[in-house]
mmCIF file of C-alpha atoms and ligand atoms in Angstrom:
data_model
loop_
_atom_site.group_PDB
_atom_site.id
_atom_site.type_symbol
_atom_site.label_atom_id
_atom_site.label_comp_id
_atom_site.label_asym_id
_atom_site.label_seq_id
_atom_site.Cartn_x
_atom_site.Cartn_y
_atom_site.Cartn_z
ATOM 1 C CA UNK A 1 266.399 271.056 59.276
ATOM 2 C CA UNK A 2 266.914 272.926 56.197
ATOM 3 C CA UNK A 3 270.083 272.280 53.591
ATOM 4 C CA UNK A 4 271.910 275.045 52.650
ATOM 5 C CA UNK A 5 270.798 276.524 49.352
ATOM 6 C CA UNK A 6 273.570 275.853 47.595
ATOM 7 C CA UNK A 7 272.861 271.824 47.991
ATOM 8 C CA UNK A 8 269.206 271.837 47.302
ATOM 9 C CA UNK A 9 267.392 271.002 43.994
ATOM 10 C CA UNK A 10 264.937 272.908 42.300
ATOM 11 C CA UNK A 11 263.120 270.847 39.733
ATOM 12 C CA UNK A 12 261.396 273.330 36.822
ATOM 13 C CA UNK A 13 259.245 271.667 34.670
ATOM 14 C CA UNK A 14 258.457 273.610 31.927
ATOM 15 C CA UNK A 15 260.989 276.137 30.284
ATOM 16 C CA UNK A 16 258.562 278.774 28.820
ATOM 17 C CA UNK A 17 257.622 282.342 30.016
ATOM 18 C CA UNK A 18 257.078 281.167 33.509
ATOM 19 C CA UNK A 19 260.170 278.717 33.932
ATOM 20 C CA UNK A 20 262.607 281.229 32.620
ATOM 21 C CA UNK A 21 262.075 283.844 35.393
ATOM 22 C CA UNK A 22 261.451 281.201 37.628
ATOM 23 C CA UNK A 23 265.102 279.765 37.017
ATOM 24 C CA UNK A 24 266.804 283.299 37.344
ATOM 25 C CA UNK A 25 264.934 283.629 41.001
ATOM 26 C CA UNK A 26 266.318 280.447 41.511
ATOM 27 C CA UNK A 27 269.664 281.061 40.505
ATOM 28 C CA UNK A 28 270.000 284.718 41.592
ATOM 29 C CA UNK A 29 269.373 283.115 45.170
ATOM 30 C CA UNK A 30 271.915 280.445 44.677
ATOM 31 C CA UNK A 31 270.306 277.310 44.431
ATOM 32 C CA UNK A 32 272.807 274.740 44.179
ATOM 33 C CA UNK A 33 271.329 272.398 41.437
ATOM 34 C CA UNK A 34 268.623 272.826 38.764
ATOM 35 C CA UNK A 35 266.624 270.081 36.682
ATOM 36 C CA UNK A 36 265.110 271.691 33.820
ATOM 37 C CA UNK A 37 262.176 269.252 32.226
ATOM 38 C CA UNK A 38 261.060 270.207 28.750
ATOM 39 C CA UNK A 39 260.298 268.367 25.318
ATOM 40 C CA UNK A 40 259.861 271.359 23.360
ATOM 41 C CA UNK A 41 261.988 273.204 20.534
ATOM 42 C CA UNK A 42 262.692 277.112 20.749
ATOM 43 C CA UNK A 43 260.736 279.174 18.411
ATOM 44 C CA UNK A 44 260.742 282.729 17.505
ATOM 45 C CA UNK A 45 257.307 283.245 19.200
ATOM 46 C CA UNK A 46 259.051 282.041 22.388
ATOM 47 C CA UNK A 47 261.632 284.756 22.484
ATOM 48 C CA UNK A 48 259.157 287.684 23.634
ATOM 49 C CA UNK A 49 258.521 285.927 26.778
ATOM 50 C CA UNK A 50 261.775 284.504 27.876
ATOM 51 C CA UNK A 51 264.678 285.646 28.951
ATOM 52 C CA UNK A 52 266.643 282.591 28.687
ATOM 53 C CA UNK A 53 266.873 282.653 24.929
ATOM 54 C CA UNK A 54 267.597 284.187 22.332
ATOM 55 C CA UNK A 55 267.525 284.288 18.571
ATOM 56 C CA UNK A 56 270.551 281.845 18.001
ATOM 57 C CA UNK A 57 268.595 279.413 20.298
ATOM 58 C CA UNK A 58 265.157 278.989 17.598
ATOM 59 C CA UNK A 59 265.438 275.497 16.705
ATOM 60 C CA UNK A 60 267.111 274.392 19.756
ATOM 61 C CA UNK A 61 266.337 271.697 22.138
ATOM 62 C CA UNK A 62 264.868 274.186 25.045
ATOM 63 C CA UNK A 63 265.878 273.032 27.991
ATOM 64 C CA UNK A 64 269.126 272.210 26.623
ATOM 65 C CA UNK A 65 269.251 275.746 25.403
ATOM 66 C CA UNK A 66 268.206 277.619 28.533
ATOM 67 C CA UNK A 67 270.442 275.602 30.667
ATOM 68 C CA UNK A 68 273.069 276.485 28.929
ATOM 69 C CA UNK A 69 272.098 280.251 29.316
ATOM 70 C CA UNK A 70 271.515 279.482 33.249
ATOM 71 C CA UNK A 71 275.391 277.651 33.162
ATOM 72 C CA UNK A 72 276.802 280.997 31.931
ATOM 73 C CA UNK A 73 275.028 282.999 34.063
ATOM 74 C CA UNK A 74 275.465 281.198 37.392
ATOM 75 C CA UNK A 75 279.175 279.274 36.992
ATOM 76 C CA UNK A 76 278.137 277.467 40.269
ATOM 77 C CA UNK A 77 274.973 276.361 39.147
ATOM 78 C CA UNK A 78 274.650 272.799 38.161
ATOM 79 C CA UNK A 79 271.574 272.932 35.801
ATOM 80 C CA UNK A 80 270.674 269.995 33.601
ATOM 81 C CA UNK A 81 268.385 270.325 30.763
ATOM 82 C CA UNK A 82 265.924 267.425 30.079
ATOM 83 C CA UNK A 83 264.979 266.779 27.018
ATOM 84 C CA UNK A 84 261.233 264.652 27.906
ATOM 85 C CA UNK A 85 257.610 265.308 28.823
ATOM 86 C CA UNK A 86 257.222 264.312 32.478
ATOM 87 C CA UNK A 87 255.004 261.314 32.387
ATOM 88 C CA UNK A 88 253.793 259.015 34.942
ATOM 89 C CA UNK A 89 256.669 256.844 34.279
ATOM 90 C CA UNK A 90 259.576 259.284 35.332
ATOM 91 C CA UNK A 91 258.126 261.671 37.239
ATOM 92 C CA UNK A 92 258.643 259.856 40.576
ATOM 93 C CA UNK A 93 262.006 259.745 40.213
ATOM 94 C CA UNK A 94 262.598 263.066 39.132
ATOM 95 C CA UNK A 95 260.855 264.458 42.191
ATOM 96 C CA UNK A 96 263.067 262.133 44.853
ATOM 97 C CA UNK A 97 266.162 263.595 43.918
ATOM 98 C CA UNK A 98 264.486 267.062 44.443
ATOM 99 C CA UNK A 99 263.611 269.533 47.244
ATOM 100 C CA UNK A 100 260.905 271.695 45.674
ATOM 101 C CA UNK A 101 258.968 271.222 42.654
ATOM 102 C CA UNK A 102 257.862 274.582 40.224
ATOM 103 C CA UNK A 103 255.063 273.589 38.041
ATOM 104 C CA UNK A 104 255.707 275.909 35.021
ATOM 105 C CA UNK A 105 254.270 273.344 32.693
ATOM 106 C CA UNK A 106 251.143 275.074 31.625
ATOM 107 C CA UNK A 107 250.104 271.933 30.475
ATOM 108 C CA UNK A 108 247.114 270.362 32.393
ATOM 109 C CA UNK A 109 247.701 266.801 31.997
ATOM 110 C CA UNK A 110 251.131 267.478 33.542
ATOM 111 C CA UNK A 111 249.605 270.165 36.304
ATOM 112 C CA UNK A 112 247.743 267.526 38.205
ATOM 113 C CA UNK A 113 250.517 264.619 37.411
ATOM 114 C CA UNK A 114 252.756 266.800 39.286
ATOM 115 C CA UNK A 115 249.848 267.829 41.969
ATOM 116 C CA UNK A 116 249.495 263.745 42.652
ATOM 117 C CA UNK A 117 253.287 262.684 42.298
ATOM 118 C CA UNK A 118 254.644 266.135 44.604
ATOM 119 C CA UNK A 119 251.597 265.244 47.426
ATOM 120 C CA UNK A 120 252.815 261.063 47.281
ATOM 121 C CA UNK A 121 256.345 262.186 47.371
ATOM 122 C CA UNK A 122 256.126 264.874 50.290
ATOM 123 C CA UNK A 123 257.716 267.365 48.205
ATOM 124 C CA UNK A 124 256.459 271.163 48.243
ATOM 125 C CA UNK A 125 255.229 272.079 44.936
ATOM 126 C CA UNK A 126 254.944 275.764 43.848
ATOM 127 C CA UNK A 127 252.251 275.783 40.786
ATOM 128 C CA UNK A 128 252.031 278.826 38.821
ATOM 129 C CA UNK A 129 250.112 279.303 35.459
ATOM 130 C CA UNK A 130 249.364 282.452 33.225
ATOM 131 C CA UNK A 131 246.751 281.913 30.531
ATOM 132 C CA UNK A 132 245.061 285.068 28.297
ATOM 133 C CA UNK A 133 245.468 287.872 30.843
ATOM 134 C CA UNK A 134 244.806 286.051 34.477
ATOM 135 C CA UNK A 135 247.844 284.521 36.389
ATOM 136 C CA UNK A 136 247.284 282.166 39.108
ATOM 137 C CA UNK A 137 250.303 281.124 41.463
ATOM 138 C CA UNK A 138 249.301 278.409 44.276
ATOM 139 C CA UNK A 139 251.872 276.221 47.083
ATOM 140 C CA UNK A 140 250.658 272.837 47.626
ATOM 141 C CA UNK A 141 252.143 271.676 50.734
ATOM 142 C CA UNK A 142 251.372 268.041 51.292
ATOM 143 C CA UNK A 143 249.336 267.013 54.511
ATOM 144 C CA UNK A 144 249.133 271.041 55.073
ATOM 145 C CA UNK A 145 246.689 273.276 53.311
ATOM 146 C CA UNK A 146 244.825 271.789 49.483
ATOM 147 C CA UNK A 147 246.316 270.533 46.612
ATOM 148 C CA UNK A 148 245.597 271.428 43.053
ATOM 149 C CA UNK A 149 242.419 268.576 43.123
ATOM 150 C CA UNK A 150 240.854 269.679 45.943
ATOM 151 C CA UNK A 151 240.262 272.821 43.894
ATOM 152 C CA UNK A 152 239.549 271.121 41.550
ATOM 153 C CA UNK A 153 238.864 267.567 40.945
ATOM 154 C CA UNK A 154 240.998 267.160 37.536
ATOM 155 C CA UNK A 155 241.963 268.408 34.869
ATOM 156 C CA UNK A 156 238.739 269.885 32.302
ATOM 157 C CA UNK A 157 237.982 267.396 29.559
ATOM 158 C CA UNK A 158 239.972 267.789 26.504
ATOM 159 C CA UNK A 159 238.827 270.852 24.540
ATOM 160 C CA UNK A 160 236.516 272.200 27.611
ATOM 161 C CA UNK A 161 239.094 274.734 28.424
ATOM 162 C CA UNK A 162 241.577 276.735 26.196
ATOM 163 C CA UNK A 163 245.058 276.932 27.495
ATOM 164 C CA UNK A 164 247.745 279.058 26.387
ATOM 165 C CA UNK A 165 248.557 277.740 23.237
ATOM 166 C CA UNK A 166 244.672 278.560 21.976
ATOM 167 C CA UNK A 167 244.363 281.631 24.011
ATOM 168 C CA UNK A 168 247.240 283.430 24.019
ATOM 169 C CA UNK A 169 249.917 284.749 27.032
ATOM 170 C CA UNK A 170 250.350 287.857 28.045
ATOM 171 C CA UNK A 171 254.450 287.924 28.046
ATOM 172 C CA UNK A 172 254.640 290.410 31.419
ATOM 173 C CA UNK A 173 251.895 288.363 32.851
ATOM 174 C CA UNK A 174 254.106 285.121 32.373
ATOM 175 C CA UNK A 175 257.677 286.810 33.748
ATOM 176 C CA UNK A 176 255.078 287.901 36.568
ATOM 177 C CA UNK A 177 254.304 284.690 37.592
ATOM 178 C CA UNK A 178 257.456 282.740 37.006
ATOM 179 C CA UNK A 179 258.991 285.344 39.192
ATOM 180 C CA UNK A 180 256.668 284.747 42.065
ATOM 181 C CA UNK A 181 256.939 281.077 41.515
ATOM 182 C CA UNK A 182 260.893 281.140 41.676
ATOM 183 C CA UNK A 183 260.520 283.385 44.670
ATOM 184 C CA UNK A 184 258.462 280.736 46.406
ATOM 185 C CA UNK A 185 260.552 278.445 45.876
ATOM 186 C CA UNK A 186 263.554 279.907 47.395
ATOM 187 C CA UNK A 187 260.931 280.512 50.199
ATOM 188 C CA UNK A 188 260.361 276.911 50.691
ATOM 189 C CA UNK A 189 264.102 275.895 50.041
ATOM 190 C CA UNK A 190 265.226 278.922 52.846
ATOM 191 C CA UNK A 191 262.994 277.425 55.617
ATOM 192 C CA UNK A 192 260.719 280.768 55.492
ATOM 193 C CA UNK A 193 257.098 280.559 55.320
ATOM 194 C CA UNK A 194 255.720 280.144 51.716
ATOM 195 C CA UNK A 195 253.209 283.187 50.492
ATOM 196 C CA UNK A 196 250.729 280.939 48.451
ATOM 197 C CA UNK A 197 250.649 277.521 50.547
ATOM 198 C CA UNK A 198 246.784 276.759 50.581
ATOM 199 C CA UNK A 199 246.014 280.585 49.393
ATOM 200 C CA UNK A 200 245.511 281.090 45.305
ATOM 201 C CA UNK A 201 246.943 284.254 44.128
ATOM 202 C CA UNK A 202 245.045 285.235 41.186
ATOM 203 C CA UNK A 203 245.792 288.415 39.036
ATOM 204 C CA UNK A 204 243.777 289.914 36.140
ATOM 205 C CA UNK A 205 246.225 292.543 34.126
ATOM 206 C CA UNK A 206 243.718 293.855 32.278
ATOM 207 C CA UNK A 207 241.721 295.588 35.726
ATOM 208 C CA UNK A 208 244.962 294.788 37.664
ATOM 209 C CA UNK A 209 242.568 292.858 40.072
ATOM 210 C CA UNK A 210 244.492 290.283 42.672
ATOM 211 C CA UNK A 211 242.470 288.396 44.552
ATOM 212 C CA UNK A 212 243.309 285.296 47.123
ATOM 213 C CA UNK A 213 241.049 282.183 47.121
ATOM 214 C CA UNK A 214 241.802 279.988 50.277
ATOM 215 C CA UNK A 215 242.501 276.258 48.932
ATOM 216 C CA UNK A 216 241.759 273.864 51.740
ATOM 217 C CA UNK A 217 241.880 270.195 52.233
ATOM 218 C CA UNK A 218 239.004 268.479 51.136
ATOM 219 C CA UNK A 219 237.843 265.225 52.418
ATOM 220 C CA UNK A 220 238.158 262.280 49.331
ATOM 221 C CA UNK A 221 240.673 264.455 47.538
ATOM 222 C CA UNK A 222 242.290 262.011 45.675
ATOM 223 C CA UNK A 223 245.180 263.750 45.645
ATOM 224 C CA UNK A 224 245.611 263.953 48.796
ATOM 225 C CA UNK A 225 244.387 260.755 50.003
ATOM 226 C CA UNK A 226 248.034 259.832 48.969
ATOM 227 C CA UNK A 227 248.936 261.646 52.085
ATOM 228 C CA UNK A 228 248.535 259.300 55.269
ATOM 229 C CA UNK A 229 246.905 262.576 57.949
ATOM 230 C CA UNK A 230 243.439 263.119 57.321
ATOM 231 C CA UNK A 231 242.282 266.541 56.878
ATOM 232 C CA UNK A 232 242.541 268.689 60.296
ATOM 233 C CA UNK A 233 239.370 270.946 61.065
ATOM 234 C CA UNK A 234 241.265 273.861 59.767
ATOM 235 C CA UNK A 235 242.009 272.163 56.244
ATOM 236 C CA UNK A 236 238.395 271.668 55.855
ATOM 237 C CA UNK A 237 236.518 274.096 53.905
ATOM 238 C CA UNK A 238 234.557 276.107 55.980
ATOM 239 C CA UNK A 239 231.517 278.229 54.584
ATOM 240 C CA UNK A 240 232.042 279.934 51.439
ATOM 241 C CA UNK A 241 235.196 278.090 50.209
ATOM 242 C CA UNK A 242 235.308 276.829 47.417
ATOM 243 C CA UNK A 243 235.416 273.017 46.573
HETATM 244 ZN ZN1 ZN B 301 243.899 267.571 47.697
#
Protein backbone atom coordinates (compact mmCIF):
# COMPACT_ATOMS: atom_id res chain seq x y z
CA UNK A 1 0.00 0.00 0.00
CA UNK A 2 1.25 3.37 -0.59
CA UNK A 3 2.34 6.00 2.43
CA UNK A 4 0.97 9.16 2.30
CA UNK A 5 3.23 11.70 0.63
CA UNK A 6 3.82 13.61 3.32
CA UNK A 7 5.80 10.48 5.12
CA UNK A 8 7.77 9.32 2.19
CA UNK A 9 11.45 10.08 1.32
CA UNK A 10 12.79 11.28 -1.73
CA UNK A 11 16.51 10.79 -1.89
CA UNK A 12 18.21 13.46 -4.65
CA UNK A 13 21.55 12.81 -5.34
CA UNK A 14 23.02 15.44 -7.03
CA UNK A 15 22.04 19.20 -6.43
CA UNK A 16 22.82 20.74 -9.90
CA UNK A 17 20.49 21.83 -12.80
CA UNK A 18 18.59 18.64 -12.66
CA UNK A 19 18.26 18.17 -8.73
CA UNK A 20 17.06 21.68 -8.21
CA UNK A 21 13.83 21.35 -10.27
CA UNK A 22 13.66 17.98 -9.29
CA UNK A 23 13.41 19.06 -5.47
CA UNK A 24 10.73 21.85 -6.20
CA UNK A 25 8.47 18.92 -8.02
CA UNK A 26 9.11 17.19 -5.04
CA UNK A 27 8.26 19.69 -2.68
CA UNK A 28 5.48 21.48 -4.60
CA UNK A 29 3.75 17.91 -4.27
CA UNK A 30 4.46 17.65 -0.63
CA UNK A 31 6.84 15.10 -0.07
CA UNK A 32 7.32 14.73 3.47
CA UNK A 33 11.18 14.32 3.76
CA UNK A 34 14.11 15.09 1.41
CA UNK A 35 17.87 13.78 1.49
CA UNK A 36 19.88 15.95 -0.59
CA UNK A 37 23.48 14.12 -1.47
CA UNK A 38 26.14 16.43 -2.82
CA UNK A 39 30.00 17.10 -2.24
CA UNK A 40 30.21 20.05 -4.29
CA UNK A 41 30.64 23.95 -3.58
CA UNK A 42 28.25 26.61 -5.33
CA UNK A 43 29.81 28.54 -8.05
CA UNK A 44 28.75 31.38 -10.11
CA UNK A 45 28.53 29.12 -13.24
CA UNK A 46 25.98 27.10 -11.23
CA UNK A 47 23.54 29.91 -10.75
CA UNK A 48 22.17 29.95 -14.52
CA UNK A 49 20.86 26.56 -14.09
CA UNK A 50 19.44 26.40 -10.66
CA UNK A 51 16.89 27.72 -9.03
CA UNK A 52 17.84 26.81 -5.63
CA UNK A 53 20.62 29.33 -5.36
CA UNK A 54 21.58 32.27 -5.60
CA UNK A 55 24.47 34.69 -5.60
CA UNK A 56 24.93 34.83 -1.70
CA UNK A 57 25.13 30.96 -1.91
CA UNK A 58 28.79 30.89 -4.35
CA UNK A 59 31.10 29.35 -2.03
CA UNK A 60 28.63 27.46 -0.12
CA UNK A 61 28.43 23.89 0.77
CA UNK A 62 25.52 22.99 -1.98
CA UNK A 63 23.42 20.83 -0.58
CA UNK A 64 23.61 22.61 2.57
CA UNK A 65 22.74 25.69 0.62
CA UNK A 66 19.81 24.44 -1.43
CA UNK A 67 18.27 22.79 1.49
CA UNK A 68 18.14 25.61 3.15
CA UNK A 69 16.36 27.33 0.13
CA UNK A 70 13.93 24.10 -0.02
CA UNK A 71 13.38 24.69 4.19
CA UNK A 72 12.11 28.22 3.39
CA UNK A 73 10.17 27.37 0.71
CA UNK A 74 8.32 24.30 2.02
CA UNK A 75 8.12 24.97 6.16
CA UNK A 76 6.89 21.29 6.29
CA UNK A 77 9.55 19.90 4.43
CA UNK A 78 12.21 18.12 6.30
CA UNK A 79 15.18 18.34 3.82
CA UNK A 80 18.70 17.47 4.90
CA UNK A 81 21.63 18.46 2.95
CA UNK A 82 24.57 15.97 2.70
CA UNK A 83 27.63 17.08 2.42
CA UNK A 84 29.48 13.51 0.63
CA UNK A 85 29.87 11.75 -2.71
CA UNK A 86 27.69 8.63 -2.55
CA UNK A 87 30.13 5.80 -2.56
CA UNK A 88 29.77 2.19 -2.26
CA UNK A 89 30.22 2.49 1.36
CA UNK A 90 27.05 4.66 2.23
CA UNK A 91 24.96 4.33 -0.41
CA UNK A 92 23.08 1.29 0.97
CA UNK A 93 22.09 2.94 3.76
CA UNK A 94 21.04 5.99 2.31
CA UNK A 95 18.67 4.17 -0.02
CA UNK A 96 16.90 1.99 3.05
CA UNK A 97 15.67 4.87 4.71
CA UNK A 98 14.21 6.01 1.30
CA UNK A 99 11.16 5.42 -0.96
CA UNK A 100 12.37 6.60 -4.37
CA UNK A 101 15.71 7.35 -5.55
CA UNK A 102 16.35 10.54 -8.35
CA UNK A 103 19.64 10.06 -9.95
CA UNK A 104 20.57 13.73 -10.71
CA UNK A 105 24.21 12.94 -10.27
CA UNK A 106 25.41 13.33 -13.78
CA UNK A 107 28.27 11.61 -12.73
CA UNK A 108 28.74 8.07 -14.27
CA UNK A 109 30.59 6.32 -11.68
CA UNK A 110 27.70 7.28 -9.36
CA UNK A 111 24.84 6.57 -12.27
CA UNK A 112 25.41 2.87 -12.27
CA UNK A 113 26.37 2.74 -8.29
CA UNK A 114 22.96 3.93 -7.84
CA UNK A 115 21.52 1.61 -10.88
CA UNK A 116 23.15 -1.58 -8.77
CA UNK A 117 22.46 -0.36 -5.08
CA UNK A 118 18.43 0.97 -6.10
CA UNK A 119 17.89 -2.72 -8.12
CA UNK A 120 19.60 -4.75 -4.66
CA UNK A 121 17.58 -2.54 -2.48
CA UNK A 122 14.07 -2.77 -4.34
CA UNK A 123 13.82 0.83 -4.46
CA UNK A 124 12.40 2.67 -7.72
CA UNK A 125 14.99 4.80 -9.15
CA UNK A 126 14.12 7.71 -11.52
CA UNK A 127 17.54 8.47 -13.60
CA UNK A 128 17.63 11.56 -15.52
CA UNK A 129 20.75 13.14 -17.24
CA UNK A 130 21.22 16.23 -19.63
CA UNK A 131 24.60 16.44 -21.33
CA UNK A 132 25.43 19.12 -24.48
CA UNK A 133 21.91 19.47 -25.89
CA UNK A 134 20.26 15.72 -25.47
CA UNK A 135 18.34 14.87 -22.18
CA UNK A 136 17.63 11.41 -21.32
CA UNK A 137 15.13 10.59 -18.35
CA UNK A 138 14.70 6.63 -17.65
CA UNK A 139 12.60 4.60 -14.37
CA UNK A 140 14.34 1.57 -13.37
CA UNK A 141 11.92 -0.48 -11.58
CA UNK A 142 13.60 -3.49 -10.08
CA UNK A 143 12.42 -7.08 -11.21
CA UNK A 144 10.07 -4.96 -13.77
CA UNK A 145 11.29 -3.50 -17.01
CA UNK A 146 15.72 -2.85 -17.51
CA UNK A 147 17.98 -1.17 -15.47
CA UNK A 148 20.57 1.33 -16.47
CA UNK A 149 23.18 -1.93 -17.35
CA UNK A 150 21.07 -3.70 -19.35
CA UNK A 151 21.33 -0.66 -21.62
CA UNK A 152 24.27 -0.58 -21.11
CA UNK A 153 26.77 -2.76 -19.54
CA UNK A 154 28.77 0.08 -17.47
CA UNK A 155 29.83 2.99 -17.35
CA UNK A 156 32.36 4.14 -20.74
CA UNK A 157 36.01 3.95 -19.79
CA UNK A 158 37.39 7.02 -18.32
CA UNK A 159 37.85 9.70 -20.99
CA UNK A 160 35.71 7.60 -23.74
CA UNK A 161 32.81 9.83 -23.19
CA UNK A 162 32.56 13.61 -22.30
CA UNK A 163 30.08 14.45 -19.65
CA UNK A 164 28.83 17.69 -18.71
CA UNK A 165 31.60 19.20 -17.17
CA UNK A 166 33.70 18.81 -20.75
CA UNK A 167 30.72 19.34 -22.88
CA UNK A 168 28.69 21.74 -21.62
CA UNK A 169 24.65 21.86 -20.34
CA UNK A 170 22.15 23.38 -21.86
CA UNK A 171 20.50 25.23 -18.59
CA UNK A 172 16.58 24.76 -20.02
CA UNK A 173 17.57 21.34 -21.07
CA UNK A 174 18.68 20.56 -17.35
CA UNK A 175 15.37 22.34 -15.52
CA UNK A 176 13.67 20.10 -18.35
CA UNK A 177 14.78 17.07 -17.11
CA UNK A 178 14.95 17.59 -13.40
CA UNK A 179 11.37 18.54 -13.77
CA UNK A 180 10.36 15.32 -15.38
CA UNK A 181 12.50 13.45 -12.98
CA UNK A 182 10.78 15.13 -9.83
CA UNK A 183 7.50 14.50 -11.55
CA UNK A 184 8.28 10.81 -11.70
CA UNK A 185 9.00 10.61 -8.65
CA UNK A 186 5.92 11.90 -7.14
CA UNK A 187 4.49 9.35 -9.70
CA UNK A 188 6.12 6.50 -8.05
CA UNK A 189 5.65 7.91 -4.41
CA UNK A 190 1.53 8.56 -5.39
CA UNK A 191 1.01 4.87 -6.39
CA UNK A 192 0.35 6.07 -10.20
CA UNK A 193 2.01 4.45 -12.99
CA UNK A 194 5.55 5.86 -13.74
CA UNK A 195 5.98 7.46 -17.52
CA UNK A 196 9.65 6.23 -18.12
CA UNK A 197 9.76 2.69 -16.24
CA UNK A 198 11.63 0.48 -18.90
CA UNK A 199 10.96 3.33 -21.75
CA UNK A 200 14.07 6.02 -22.32
CA UNK A 201 12.84 9.41 -22.99
CA UNK A 202 15.38 11.06 -25.01
CA UNK A 203 15.17 14.77 -26.22
CA UNK A 204 17.46 16.67 -28.63
CA UNK A 205 16.75 20.70 -28.15
CA UNK A 206 18.52 21.59 -30.89
CA UNK A 207 15.78 19.63 -33.63
CA UNK A 208 13.40 19.33 -30.61
CA UNK A 209 13.44 15.52 -31.47
CA UNK A 210 11.95 13.08 -28.49
CA UNK A 211 12.23 9.80 -29.06
CA UNK A 212 11.44 6.57 -26.64
CA UNK A 213 13.88 3.60 -26.62
CA UNK A 214 12.23 0.53 -24.82
CA UNK A 215 14.85 -0.68 -22.01
CA UNK A 216 14.16 -4.31 -21.28
CA UNK A 217 15.55 -6.90 -19.03
CA UNK A 218 18.38 -8.57 -20.30
CA UNK A 219 19.47 -11.96 -19.35
CA UNK A 220 23.19 -11.74 -17.26
CA UNK A 221 22.50 -8.11 -16.46
CA UNK A 222 24.52 -7.77 -13.65
CA UNK A 223 22.54 -5.37 -12.35
CA UNK A 224 19.83 -7.05 -12.22
CA UNK A 225 20.97 -10.39 -11.36
CA UNK A 226 20.79 -8.71 -7.84
CA UNK A 227 17.12 -9.13 -8.29
CA UNK A 228 15.98 -12.82 -7.33
CA UNK A 229 12.93 -13.15 -10.66
CA UNK A 230 14.51 -13.94 -13.76
CA UNK A 231 13.61 -11.99 -16.70
CA UNK A 232 9.80 -12.67 -17.87
CA UNK A 233 9.34 -13.12 -21.78
CA UNK A 234 8.15 -9.61 -21.93
CA UNK A 235 11.42 -8.13 -20.22
CA UNK A 236 13.39 -9.79 -22.83
CA UNK A 237 14.44 -7.84 -25.71
CA UNK A 238 12.61 -8.74 -28.55
CA UNK A 239 13.83 -7.85 -32.21
CA UNK A 240 15.21 -4.54 -32.69
CA UNK A 241 15.83 -3.54 -29.02
CA UNK A 242 18.58 -2.53 -28.09
CA UNK A 243 21.08 -4.37 -25.73
ZN1 LIG B 1 19.56 -4.81 -15.71
Amino acid sequence: MTKPLQDSTALVVGVGGLGGPACLQLGTAGVGRILLVDDGAVELADLTRQPLLGEADVGQRKAAAAARRLAALFPRLRVEGLDQRLDASSAPALLASTDVVADCSGHFATMFLLNDTAVGAGKALVHGAAVGLTAHVLTVIPGSAGCLRCLFEGPPPLGAVLGPARIGLFGPLAGFAGALVGREAVRLLSGEAPAHAGLLLEYEARSARTRTVPVRRRPGCAGCAAVAAPPRPMDLPGPGAPG
